[in-house]
Short mmCIF file of C-alpha atoms and ligand atoms in Angstrom, two decimals:
data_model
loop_
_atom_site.label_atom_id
_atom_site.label_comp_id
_atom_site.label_asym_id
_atom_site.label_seq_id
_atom_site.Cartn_x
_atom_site.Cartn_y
_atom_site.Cartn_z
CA UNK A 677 -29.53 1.60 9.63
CA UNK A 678 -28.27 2.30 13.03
CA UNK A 679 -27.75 5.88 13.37
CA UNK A 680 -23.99 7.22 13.65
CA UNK A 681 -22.17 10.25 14.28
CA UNK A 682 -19.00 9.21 13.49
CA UNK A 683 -19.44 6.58 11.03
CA UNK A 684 -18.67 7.00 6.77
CA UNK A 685 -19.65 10.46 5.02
CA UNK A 686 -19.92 8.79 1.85
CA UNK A 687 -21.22 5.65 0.29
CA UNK A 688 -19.50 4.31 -3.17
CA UNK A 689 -16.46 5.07 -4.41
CA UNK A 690 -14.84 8.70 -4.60
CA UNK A 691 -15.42 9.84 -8.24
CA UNK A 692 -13.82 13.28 -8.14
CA UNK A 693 -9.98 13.82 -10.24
CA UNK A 694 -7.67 12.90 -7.28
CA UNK A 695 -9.11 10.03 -6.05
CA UNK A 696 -8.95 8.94 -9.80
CA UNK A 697 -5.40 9.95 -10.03
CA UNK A 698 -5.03 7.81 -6.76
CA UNK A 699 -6.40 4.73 -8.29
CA UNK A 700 -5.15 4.85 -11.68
CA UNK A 701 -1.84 5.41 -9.89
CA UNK A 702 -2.15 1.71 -8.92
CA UNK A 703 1.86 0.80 -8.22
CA UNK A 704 3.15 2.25 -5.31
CA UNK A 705 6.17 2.21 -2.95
CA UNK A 706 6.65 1.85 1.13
CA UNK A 707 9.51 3.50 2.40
CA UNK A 708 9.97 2.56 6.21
CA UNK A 709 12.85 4.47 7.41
CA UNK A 710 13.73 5.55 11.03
CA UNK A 711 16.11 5.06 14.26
CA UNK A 712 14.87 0.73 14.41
CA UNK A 713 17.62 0.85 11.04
CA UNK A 714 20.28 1.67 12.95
CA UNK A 715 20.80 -1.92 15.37
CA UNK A 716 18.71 -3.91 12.40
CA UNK A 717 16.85 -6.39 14.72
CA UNK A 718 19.80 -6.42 16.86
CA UNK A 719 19.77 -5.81 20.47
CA UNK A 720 22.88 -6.67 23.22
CA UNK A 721 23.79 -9.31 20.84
CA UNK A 722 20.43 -10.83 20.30
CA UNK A 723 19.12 -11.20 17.11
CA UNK A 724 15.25 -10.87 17.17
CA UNK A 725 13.20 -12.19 14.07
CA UNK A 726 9.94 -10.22 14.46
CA UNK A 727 9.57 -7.20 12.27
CA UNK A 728 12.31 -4.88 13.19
CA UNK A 729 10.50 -1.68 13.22
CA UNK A 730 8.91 -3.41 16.55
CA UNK A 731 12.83 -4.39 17.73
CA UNK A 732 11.88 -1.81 20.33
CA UNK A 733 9.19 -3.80 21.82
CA UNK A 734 10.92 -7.34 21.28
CA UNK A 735 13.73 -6.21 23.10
CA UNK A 736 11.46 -4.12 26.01
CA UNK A 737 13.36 -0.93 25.69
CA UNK A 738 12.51 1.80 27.73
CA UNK A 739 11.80 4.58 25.33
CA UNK A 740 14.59 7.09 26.29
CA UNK A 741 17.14 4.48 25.96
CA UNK A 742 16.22 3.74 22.84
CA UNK A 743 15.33 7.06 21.77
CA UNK A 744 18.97 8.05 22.94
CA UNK A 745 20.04 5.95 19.04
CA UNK A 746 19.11 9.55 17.73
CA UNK A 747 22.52 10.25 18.78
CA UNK A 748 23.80 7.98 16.05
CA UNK A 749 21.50 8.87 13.37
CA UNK A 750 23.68 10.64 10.44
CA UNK A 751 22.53 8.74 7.08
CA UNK A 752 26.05 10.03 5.43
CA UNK A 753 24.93 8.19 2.16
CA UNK A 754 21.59 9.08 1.85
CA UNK A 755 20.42 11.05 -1.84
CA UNK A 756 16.87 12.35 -1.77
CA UNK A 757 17.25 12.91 -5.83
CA UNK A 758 19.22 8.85 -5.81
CA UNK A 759 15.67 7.36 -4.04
CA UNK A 760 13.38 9.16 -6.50
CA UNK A 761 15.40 7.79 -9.54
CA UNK A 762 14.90 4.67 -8.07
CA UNK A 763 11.45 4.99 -7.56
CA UNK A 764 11.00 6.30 -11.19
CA UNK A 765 13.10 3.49 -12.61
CA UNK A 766 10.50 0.90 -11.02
CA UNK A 767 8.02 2.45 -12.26
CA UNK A 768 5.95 3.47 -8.69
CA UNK A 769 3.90 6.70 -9.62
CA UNK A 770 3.41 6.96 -5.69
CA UNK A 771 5.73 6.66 -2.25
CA UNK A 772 4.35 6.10 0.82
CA UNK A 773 6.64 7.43 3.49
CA UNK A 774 6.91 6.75 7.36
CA UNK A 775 6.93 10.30 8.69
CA UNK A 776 6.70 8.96 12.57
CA UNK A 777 6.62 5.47 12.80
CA UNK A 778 5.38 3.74 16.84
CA UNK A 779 8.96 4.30 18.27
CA UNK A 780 8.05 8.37 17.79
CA UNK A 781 10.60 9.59 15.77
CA UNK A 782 9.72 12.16 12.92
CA UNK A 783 11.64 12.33 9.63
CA UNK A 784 10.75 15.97 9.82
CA UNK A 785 11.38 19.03 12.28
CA UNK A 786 8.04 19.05 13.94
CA UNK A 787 7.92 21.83 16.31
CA UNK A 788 6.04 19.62 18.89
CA UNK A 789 8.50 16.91 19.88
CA UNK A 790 12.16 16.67 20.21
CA UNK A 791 12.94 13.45 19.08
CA UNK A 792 12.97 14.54 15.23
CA UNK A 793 15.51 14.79 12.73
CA UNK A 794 16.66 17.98 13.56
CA UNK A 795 17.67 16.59 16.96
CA UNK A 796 19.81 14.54 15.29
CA UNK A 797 23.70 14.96 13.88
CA UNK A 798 22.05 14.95 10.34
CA UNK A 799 20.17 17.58 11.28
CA UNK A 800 18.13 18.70 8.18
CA UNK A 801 14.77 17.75 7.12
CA UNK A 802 14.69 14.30 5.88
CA UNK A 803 10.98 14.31 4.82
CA UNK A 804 11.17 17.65 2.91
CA UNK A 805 14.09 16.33 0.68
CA UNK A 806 12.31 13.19 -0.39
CA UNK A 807 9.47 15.27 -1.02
CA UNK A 808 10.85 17.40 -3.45
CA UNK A 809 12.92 14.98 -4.81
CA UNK A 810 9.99 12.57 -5.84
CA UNK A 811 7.81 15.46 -6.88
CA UNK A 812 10.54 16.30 -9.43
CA UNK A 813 10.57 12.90 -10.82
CA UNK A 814 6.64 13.28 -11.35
CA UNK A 815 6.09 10.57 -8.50
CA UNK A 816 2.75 11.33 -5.68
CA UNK A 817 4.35 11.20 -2.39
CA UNK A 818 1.69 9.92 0.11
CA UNK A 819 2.51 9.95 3.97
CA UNK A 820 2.60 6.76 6.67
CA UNK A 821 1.43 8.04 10.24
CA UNK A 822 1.47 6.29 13.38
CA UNK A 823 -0.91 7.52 16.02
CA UNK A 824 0.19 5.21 18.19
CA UNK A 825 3.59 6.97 19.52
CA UNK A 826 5.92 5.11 22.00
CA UNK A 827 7.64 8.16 22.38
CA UNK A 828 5.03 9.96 23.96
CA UNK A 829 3.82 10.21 27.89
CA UNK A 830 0.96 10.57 27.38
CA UNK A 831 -0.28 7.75 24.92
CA UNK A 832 -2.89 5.59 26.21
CA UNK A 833 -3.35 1.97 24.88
CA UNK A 834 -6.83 2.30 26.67
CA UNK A 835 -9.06 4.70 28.65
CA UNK A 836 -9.68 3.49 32.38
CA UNK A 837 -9.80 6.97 34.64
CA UNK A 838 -10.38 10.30 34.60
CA UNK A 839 -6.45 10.77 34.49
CA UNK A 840 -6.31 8.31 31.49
CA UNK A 841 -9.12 10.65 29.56
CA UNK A 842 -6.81 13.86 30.57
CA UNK A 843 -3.54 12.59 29.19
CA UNK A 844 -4.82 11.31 25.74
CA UNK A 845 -6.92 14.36 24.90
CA UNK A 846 -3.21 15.75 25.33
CA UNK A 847 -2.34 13.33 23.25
CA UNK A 848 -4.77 13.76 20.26
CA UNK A 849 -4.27 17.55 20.41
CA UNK A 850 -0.19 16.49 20.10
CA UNK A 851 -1.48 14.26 17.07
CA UNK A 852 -3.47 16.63 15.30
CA UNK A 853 -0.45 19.50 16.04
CA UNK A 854 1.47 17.42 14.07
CA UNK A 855 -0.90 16.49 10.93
CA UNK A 856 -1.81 20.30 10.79
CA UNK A 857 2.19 20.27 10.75
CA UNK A 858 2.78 17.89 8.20
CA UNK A 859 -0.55 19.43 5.84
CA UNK A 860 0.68 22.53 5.85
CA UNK A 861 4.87 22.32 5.37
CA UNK A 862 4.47 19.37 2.61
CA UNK A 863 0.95 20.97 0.90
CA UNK A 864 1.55 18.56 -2.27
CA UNK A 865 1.30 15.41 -0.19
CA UNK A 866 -1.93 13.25 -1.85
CA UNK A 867 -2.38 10.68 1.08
CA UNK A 868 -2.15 10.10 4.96
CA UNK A 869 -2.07 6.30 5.11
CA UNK A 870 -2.96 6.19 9.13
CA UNK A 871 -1.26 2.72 11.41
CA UNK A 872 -1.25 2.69 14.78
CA UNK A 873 -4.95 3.14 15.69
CA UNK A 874 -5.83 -0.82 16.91
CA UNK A 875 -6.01 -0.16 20.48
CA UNK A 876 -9.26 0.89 22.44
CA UNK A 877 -8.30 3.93 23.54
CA UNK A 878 -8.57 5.07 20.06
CA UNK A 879 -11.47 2.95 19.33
CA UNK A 880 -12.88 5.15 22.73
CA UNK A 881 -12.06 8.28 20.62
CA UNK A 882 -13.95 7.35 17.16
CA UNK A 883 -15.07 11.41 16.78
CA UNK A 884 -11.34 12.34 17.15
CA UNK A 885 -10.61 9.60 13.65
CA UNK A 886 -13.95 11.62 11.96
CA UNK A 887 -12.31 15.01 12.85
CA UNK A 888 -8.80 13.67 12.20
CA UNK A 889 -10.45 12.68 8.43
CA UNK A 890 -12.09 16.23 8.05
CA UNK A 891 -9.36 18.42 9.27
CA UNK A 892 -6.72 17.35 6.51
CA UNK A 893 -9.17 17.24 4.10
CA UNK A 894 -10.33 20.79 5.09
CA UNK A 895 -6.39 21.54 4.72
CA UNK A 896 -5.58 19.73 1.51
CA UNK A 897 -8.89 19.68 -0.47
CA UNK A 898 -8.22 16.28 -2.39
CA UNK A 899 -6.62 14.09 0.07
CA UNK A 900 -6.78 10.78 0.61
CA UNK A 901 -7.52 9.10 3.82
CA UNK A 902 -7.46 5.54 4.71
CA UNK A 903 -9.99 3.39 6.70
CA UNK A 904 -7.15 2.56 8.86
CA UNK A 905 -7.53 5.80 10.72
CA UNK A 906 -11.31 5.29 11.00
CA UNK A 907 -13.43 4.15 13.88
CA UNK A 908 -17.44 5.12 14.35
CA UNK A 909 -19.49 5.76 17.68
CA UNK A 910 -18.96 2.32 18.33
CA UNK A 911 -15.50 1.89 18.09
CA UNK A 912 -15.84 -0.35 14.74
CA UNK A 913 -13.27 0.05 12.72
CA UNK A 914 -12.83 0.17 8.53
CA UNK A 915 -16.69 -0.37 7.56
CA UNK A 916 -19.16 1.25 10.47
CA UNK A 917 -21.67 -0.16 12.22
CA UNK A 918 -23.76 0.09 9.04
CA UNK A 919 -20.89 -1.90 6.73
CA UNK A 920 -20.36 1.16 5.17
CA UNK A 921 -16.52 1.90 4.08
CA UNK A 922 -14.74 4.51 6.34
CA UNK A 923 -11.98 6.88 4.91
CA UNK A 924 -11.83 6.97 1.07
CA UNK A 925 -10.10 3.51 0.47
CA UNK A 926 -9.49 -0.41 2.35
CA UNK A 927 -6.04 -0.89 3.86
CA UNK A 928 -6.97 -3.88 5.67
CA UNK A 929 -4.94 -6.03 3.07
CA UNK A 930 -1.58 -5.59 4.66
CA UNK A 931 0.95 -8.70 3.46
CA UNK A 932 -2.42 -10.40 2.16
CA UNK A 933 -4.55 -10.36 -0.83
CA UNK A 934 -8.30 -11.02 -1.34
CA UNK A 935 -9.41 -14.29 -3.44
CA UNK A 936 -9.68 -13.91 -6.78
CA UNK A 937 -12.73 -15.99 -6.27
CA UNK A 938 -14.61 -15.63 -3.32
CA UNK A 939 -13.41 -12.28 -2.50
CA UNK A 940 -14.96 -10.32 -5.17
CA UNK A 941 -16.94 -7.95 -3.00
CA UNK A 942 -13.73 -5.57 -2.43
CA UNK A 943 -13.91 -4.85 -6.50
CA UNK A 944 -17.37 -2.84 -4.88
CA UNK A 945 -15.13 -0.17 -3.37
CA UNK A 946 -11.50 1.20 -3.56
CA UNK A 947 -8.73 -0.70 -1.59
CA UNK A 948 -5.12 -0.67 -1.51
CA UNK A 949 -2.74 -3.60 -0.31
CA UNK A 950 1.29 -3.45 0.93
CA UNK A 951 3.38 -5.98 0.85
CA UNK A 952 7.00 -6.72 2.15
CA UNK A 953 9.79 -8.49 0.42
CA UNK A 954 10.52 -10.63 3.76
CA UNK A 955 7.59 -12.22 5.53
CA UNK A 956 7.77 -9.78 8.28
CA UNK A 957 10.14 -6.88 7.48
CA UNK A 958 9.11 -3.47 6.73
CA UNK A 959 11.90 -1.66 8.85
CA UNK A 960 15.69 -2.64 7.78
CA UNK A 961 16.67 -6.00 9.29
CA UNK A 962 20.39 -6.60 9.11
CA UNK A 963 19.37 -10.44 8.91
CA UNK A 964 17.13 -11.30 5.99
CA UNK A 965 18.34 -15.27 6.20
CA UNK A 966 15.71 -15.65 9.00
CA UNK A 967 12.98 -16.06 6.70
CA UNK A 968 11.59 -16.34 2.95
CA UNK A 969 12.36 -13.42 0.76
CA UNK A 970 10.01 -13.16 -2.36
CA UNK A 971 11.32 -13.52 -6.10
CA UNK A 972 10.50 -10.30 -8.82
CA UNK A 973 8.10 -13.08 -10.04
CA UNK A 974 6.49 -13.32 -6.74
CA UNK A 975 6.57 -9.70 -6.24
CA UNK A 976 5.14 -8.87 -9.33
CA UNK A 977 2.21 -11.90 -9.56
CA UNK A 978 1.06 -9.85 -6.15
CA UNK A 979 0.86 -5.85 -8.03
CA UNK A 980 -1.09 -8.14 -11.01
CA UNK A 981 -3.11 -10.11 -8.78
CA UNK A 982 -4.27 -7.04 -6.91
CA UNK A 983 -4.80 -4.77 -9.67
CA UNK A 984 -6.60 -7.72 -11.07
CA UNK A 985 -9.45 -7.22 -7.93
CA UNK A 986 -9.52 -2.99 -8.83
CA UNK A 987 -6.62 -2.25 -5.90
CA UNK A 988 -3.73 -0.72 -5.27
CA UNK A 989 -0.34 -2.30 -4.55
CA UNK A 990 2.47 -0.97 -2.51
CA UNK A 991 6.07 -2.73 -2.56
CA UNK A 992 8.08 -2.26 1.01
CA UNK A 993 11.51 -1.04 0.90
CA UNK A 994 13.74 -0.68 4.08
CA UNK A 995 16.38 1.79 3.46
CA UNK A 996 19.82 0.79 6.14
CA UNK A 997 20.64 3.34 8.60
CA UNK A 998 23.39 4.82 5.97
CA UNK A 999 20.35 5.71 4.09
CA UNK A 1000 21.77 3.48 0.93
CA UNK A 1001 19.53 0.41 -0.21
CA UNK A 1002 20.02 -3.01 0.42
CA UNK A 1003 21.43 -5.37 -2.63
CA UNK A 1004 18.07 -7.31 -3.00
CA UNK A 1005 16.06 -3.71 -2.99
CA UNK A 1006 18.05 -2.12 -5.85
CA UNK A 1007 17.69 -5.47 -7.97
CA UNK A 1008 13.99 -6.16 -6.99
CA UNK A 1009 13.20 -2.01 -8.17
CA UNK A 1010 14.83 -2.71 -11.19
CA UNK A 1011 13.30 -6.12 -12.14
CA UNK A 1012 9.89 -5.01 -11.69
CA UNK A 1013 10.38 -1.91 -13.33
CA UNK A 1014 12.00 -3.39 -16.44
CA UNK A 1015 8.39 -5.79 -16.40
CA UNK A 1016 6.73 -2.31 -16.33
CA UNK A 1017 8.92 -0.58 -18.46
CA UNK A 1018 7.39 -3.06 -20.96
CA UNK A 1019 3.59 -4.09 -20.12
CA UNK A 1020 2.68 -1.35 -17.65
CA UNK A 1021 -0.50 -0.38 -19.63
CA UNK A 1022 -1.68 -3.68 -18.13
CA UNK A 1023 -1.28 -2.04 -14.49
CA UNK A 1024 -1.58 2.30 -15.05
CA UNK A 1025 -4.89 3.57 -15.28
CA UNK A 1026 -6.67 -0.11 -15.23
CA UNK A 1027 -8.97 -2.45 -13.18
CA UNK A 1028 -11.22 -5.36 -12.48
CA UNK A 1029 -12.60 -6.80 -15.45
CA UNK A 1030 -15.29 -8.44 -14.25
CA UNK A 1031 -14.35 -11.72 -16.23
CA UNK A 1032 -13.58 -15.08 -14.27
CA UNK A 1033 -10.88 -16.03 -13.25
CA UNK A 1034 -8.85 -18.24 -15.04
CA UNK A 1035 -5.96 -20.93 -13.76
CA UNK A 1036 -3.28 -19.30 -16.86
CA UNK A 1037 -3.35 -15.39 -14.64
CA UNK A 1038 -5.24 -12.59 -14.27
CA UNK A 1039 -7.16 -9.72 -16.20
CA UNK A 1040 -7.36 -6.21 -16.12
CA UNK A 1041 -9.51 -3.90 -17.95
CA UNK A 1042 -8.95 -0.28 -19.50
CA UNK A 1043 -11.57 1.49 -21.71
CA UNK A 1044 -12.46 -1.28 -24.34
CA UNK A 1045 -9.52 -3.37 -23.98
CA UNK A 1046 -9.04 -6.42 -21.61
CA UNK A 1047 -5.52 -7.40 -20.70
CA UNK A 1048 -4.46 -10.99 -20.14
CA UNK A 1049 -1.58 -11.21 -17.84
CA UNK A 1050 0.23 -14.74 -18.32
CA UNK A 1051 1.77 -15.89 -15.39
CA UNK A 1052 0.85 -19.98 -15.95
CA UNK A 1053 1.47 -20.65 -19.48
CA UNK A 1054 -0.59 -24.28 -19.75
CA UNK A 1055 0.51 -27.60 -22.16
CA UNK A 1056 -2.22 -27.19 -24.50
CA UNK A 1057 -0.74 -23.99 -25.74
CA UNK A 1058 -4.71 -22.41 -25.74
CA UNK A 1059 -5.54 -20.36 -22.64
CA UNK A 1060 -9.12 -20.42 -22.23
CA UNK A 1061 -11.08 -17.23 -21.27
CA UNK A 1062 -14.87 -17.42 -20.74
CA UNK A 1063 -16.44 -13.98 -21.65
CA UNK A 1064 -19.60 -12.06 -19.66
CA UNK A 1065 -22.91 -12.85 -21.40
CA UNK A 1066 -23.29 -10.58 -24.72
CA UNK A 1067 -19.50 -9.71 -24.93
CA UNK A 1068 -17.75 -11.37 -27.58
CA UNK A 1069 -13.63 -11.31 -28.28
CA UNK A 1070 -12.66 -9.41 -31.81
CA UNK A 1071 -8.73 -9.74 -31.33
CA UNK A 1072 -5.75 -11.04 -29.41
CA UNK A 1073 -2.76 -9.49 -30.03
CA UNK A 1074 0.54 -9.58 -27.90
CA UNK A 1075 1.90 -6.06 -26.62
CA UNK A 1076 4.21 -6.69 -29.70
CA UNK A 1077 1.47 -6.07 -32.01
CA UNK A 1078 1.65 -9.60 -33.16
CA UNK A 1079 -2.19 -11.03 -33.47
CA UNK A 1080 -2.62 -14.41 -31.76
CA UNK A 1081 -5.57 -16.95 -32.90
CA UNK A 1082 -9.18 -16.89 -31.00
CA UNK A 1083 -11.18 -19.67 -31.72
CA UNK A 1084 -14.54 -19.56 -30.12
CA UNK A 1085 -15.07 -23.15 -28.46
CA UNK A 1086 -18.58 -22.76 -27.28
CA UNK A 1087 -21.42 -20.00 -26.32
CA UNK A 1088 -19.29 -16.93 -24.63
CA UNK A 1089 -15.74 -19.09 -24.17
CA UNK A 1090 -12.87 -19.52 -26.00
CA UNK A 1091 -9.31 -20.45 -26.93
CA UNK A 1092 -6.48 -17.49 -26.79
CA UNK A 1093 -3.62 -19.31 -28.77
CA UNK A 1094 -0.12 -18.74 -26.65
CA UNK A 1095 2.34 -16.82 -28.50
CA UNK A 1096 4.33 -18.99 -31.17
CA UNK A 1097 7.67 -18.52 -29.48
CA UNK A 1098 6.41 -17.89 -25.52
CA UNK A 1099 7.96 -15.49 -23.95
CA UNK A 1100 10.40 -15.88 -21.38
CA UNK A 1101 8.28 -14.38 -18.45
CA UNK A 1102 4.68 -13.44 -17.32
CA UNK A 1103 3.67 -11.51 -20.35
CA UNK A 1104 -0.16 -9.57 -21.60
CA UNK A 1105 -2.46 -10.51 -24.65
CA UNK A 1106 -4.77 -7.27 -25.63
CA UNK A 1107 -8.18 -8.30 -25.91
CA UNK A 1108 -10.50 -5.98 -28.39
CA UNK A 1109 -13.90 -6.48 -27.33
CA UNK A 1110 -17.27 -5.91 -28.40
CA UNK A 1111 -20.09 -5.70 -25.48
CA UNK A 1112 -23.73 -6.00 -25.55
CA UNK A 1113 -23.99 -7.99 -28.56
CA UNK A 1114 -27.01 -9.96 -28.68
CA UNK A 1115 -26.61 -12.43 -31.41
CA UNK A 1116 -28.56 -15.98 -31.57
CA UNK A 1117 -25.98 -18.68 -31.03
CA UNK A 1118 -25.33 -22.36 -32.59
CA UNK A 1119 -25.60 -23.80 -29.13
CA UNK A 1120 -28.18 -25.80 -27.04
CA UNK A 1121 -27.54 -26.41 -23.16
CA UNK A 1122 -27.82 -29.80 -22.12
CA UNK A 1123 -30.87 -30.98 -20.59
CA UNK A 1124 -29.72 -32.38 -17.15
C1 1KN B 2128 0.98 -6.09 15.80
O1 1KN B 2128 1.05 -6.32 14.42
C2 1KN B 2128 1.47 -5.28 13.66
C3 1KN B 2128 2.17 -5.55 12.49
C4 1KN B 2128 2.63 -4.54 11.67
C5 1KN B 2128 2.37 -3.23 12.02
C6 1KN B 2128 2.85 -2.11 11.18
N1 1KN B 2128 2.03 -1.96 9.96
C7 1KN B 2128 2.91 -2.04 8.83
C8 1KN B 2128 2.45 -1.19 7.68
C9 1KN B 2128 4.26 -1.62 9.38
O2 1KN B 2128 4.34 -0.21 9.61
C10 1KN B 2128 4.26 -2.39 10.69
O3 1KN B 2128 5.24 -1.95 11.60
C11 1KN B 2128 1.67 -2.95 13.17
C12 1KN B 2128 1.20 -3.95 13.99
#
């Protein structure tokens, strides 16, 4: 192995109780949520249809003009306690929240720049109130960082002179000002979910993503850090030089999943993917007509199909400027959590179950029971399952308690008979299994 200094300071996955807690958490929710709300992918008339959180860049706006929308940010409707109910209701046991986003502006009164909420006619600390409130409702509260900061002089998107080198070590002591900040006024935050750290000037810096990684943990004993942040000697990012995982978890899988198939090496480590509910949306767009907006089915066939793979999902929500919820929002959080409300033990505490993959949906896998998740319900009315050698099925029973047939077809598969009267969505079949059973079977391969 290639020696490194800055490359991971662990192999395999975290073991200890918050990581755990992280994991089992699985379902989680992205709040993005800053001054790009206010024009909603708007700018002197011009609609833009890239993500609007980057309306700033579309548009080429010199940072103090469009830092100077401050002026206009006063959510009047926004309810801290309102958000976590909704949260609860979907069932997320975890929100992800943009405390600075690129465009620089911090949904908390950090001491070390003046474009922050208390700059602001709303004046009072945004990021405290949804902490709280969440934390009351029993829900993690992780926090989104962007290092990259449009906001700030003396950002670098590379180092090429001894000026350049000045600046950004200005810069990264700014940066870790404000995560020392943000550790020590929010202590019960569980994550920093890092963005913003592509360009080579950071890649140049990959001791300052190390120290960046030990200094919150040193902080918050616990925390979670994703590769994101992470670059080694060499300026690789996510796995080092060595292919070893940096940070405690993947978040490469941003609006993409890995194969159910040929992707099975990320079930090897811990790995969490976000999604948005319009292809390229995470900040509030005022237009969602300008491209496809994904169905509670679609939504939830994603949470299943990572959870299915031993990952994390998190569910983007764009709160408006007025700090109330889009229509499709509220009715997407309450359509997945009514699915969770009733087959949630299929997602909560569960993961890959090391069974192939079959065309009917997914599995997941919790102590000794296996969880079929039915998204595909197929004409013959059996859904086939092939079982790991030595691990035979016992029952099938629907979440209802009502026992479906098995019939074993032939050495390690069988038929799962669908439900009598099917139900109306994607619905779980509890598998009670018996491993390492080594009995003599009836059947003879074929001689080929
Ligand atoms: C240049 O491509 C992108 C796309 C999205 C991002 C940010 N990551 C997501 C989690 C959002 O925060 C988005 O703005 C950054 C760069």
């Amino acid at each position: 192995e290639i020696p490194l200094k800055y490359g991971a300071n662990r192999l395999g996955k975290r073991s200890d109780a918050a990581m755990k807690k992280f994991r089992d958490n699985r379902l989680g929710a992205f709040i993005h949520w800053g001054l790009y709300a206010i024009p909603g992918g708007e700018w002197n008339g011009k609609m833009y249809n890239g993500a609007a959180e980057w309306l700033k860049s579309w548009a080429k706006v010199p940072a103090d003009e469009w830092l100077r929308l401050m002026d206009q940010w006063n959510p009047e409707k926004f309810n801290a306690k309102v958000w976590a109910k909704m949260a609860r209701k979907m069932g997320v046991k975890y929100v992800k929240i943009t405390t600075k986003h690129h465009e620089g502006f911090c949904l908390w009164p950090s001491k070390y720049s003046n474009y922050t909420v208390a700059q602001t006619p709303y004046k009072k600390d945004i990021l405290g109130e949804l902490v709280k409130a969440y934390n009351d409702e029993g829900i993690d509260v992780h926090f989104y960082f962007s290092v990259m900061d449009w906001s700030h002089p003396d950002y670098r998107y590379d180092i090429k002179s001894k000026d350049d080198e000045v600046a950004f070590a200005r810069f990264l002591e700014f940066t870790d000002n404000q995560l020392k900040e943000l550790a020590t006024r929010y202590p019960t935050v569980k994550d920093f979910w890092f963005d913003g750290t592509w360009d080579a000037s950071i890649k140049k810096n990959g001791w300052w993503t190390a120290h960046a990684e030990q200094m919150l943990k040193d902080l918050l004993p616990g925390v979670t850090i994703n590769s994101r942040l992470r670059a080694d000697d060499y300026g690789k990012r996510h796995f080092d030089s060595n292919g070893h995982l940096m940070g405690d978890y993947e978040s490469g899988y941003e609006r993409r999943l890995p194969d159910p198939v040929k992707d099975l090496k990320v079930t090897r480590w811990d790995w969490e993917a976000c999604m948005t509910l319009p292809e390229n949306q995470w900040g509030y767009h005022k237009d969602w007509s300008l491209s496809y907006v994904k169905t509670p089915l679609e939504v939830l066939e994603r949470i299943v199909h990572a959870v299915s793979m031993g990952g994390n999902m998190v569910v983007n929500f764009g709160p408006q400027a007025d700090g109330d919820f889009r229509r499709e929002e509220k009715e997407m959080a309450d359509a997945i959590g009514k699915w969770m409300q009733q087959y949630g033990e299929c997602i909560y505490g569960c993961d890959y179950a090391g069974w192939d993959k079959q065309p009917w949906g997914y599995y997941t896998h919790k102590g000794k029971e296996v969880y079929m998740i039915v998204f595909n319900p197929p004409y013959s009315k059996h859904l086939v399952v092939k079982t790991p050698k030595g691990t035979k099925i016992l029952k099938a029973t629907v979440t209802n308690g009502k026992e479906v047939a098995v019939t074993e077809t032939a050495r390690n598969e069988y038929n799962v008979d669908m439900p009598a009267k099917a139900p109306e969505g994607p619905f779980v079949i509890k598998l009670q299994i018996e491993e390492n059973v080594s009995s003599a079977d009836k059947y003879r391969d074929a001689l080929t």
